[in-house]
Coordinates of C-alpha atoms in Angstrom, one line a residue:
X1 CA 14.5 123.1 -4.5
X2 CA 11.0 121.9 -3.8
X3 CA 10.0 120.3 -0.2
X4 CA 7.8 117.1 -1.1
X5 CA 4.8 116.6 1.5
X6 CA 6.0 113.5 4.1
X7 CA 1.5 113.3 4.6
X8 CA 0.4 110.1 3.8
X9 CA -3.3 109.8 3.0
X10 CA -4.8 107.2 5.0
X11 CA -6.4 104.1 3.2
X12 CA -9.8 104.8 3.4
X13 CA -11.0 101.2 3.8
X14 CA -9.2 100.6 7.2
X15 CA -10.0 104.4 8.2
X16 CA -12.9 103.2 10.1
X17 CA -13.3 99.4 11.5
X18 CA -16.2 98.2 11.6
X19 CA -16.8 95.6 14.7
X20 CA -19.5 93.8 12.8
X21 CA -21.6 93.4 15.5
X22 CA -25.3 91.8 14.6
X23 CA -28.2 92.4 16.6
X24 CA -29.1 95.1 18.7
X25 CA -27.0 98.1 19.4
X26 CA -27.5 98.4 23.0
X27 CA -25.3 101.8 23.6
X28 CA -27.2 103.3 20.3
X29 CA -30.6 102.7 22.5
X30 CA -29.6 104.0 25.3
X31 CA -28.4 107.3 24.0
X32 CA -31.6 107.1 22.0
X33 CA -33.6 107.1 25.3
X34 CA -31.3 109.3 26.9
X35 CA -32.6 112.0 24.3
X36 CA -36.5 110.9 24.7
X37 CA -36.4 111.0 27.9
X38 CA -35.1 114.0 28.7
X39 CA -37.4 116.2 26.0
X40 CA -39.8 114.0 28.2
X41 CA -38.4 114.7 31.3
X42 CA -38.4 118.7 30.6
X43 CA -42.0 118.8 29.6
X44 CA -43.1 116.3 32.7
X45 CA -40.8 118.7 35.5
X46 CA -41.5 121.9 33.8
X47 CA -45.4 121.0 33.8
X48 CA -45.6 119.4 37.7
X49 CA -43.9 122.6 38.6
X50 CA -46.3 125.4 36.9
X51 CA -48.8 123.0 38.6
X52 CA -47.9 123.3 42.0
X53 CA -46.2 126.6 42.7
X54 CA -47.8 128.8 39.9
X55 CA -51.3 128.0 39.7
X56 CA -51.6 126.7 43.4
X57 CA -50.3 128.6 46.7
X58 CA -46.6 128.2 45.7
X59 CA -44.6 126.6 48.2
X60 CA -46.0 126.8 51.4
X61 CA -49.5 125.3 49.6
X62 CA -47.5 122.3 48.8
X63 CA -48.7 119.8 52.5
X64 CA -50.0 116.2 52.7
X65 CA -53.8 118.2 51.6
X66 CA -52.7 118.8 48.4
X67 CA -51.0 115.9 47.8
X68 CA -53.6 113.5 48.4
X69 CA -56.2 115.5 46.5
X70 CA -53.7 115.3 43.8
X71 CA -53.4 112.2 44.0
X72 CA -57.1 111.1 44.1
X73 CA -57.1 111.8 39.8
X74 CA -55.2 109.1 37.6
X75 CA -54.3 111.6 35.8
X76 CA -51.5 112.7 37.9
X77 CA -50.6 109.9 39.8
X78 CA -49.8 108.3 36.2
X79 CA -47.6 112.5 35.5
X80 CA -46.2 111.8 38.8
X81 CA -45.1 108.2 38.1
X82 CA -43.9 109.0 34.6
X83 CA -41.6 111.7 36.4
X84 CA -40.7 109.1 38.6
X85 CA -39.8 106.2 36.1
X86 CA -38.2 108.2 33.9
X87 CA -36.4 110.1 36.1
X88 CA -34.7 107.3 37.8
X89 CA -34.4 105.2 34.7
X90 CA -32.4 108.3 32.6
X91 CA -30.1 108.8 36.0
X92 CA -29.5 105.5 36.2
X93 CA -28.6 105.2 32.4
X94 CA -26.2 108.2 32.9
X95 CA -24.5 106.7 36.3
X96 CA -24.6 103.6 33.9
X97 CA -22.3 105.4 31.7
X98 CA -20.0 107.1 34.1
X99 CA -19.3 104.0 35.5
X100 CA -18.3 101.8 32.1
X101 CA -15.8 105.1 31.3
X102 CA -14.2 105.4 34.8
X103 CA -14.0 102.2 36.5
X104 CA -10.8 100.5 36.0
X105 CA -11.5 97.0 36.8
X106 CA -14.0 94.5 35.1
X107 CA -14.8 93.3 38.9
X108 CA -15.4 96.9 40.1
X109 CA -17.5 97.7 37.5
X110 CA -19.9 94.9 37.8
X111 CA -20.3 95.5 41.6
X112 CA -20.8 99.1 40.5
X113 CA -23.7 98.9 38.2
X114 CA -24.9 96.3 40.5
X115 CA -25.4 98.4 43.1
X116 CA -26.8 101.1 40.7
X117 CA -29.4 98.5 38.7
X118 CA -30.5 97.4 42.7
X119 CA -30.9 101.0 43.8
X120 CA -33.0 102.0 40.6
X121 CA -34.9 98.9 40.9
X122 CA -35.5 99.3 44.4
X123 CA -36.4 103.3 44.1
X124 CA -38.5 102.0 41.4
X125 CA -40.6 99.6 43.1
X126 CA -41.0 101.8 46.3
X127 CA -42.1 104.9 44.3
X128 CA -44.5 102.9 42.5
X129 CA -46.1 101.3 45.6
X130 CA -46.1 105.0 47.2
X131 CA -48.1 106.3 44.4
X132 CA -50.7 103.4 44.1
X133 CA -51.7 102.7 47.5
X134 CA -51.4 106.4 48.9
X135 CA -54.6 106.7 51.5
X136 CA -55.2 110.4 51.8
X137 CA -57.8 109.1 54.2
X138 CA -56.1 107.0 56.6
X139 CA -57.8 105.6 60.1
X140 CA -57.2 107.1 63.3
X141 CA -55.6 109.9 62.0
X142 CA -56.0 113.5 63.4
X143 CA -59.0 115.1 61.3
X144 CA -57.7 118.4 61.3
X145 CA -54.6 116.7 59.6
X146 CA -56.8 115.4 56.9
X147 CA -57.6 117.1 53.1
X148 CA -61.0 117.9 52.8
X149 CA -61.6 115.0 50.2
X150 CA -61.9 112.6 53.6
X151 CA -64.8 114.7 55.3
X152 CA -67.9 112.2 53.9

């Protein structure tokens, strides 16, 4: 006596739906960027850190001196702001994420990522300002508190 196989083999037209969604895929971007930006995101940290603790005094080098003579070259107040930018943007794509596959409620969720897109936004703006209108030289200050860069 010979067992026949109950298995059915799945049609393979309805096997996989497609939505047939037209335009752009959104989610598809954003796990594109998600992959950018963190090769990015190594090289950017990876750099600022052999930077400032290898080739400078490590740690206890790191004072308001150094960062405003950093700061005086483009150069790395555009490193710094790239850091900055895409830090907060890729964390705020992942919170993005955590929050559309673990909040229950449509309601919830929107308050959610509106608190998250007004936090990045915010951090965004601040950093941004910080970076641009540092004054490593600022008035009335104490001049022993001050980088060399300020002494003309």
């Amino acid at each position: 006596m010979t067992a026949q196989s109950t298995t059915q083999i799945p049609d393979p037209s309805t096997r996989y739906r497609r939505t047939g969604q037209r335009g752009i895929n959104t989610e598809m971007l954003s796990w594109l960027f998600m992959r950018v930006s963190g090769v990015l995101l190594v090289i950017l940290v990876f750099g600022h850190l052999f930077v400032n603790l290898w080739l400078g005094e490590g740690v206890k080098g790191i004072d308001f001196a150094f960062v405003a003579g950093k700061w005086t070259s483009p150069f790395w107040q555009v490193w710094d702001l790239l850091m900055l930018w895409l830090g907060l943007i890729h964390g705020g794509n992942g919170v993005r994420t955590i929050i559309n596959d673990y909040a229950r409620g449509s309601t919830l969720r929107l308050v959610l990522k509106g608190l998250l897109y007004f936090a990045v936004v915010l951090t965004i703006v601040l950093g941004t300002l910080v970076v641009f209108t540092f004054d490593p030289c600022p008035v009335g200050a104490d001049p022993s508190l001050l980088p060399s860069i300020c002494e003309g």
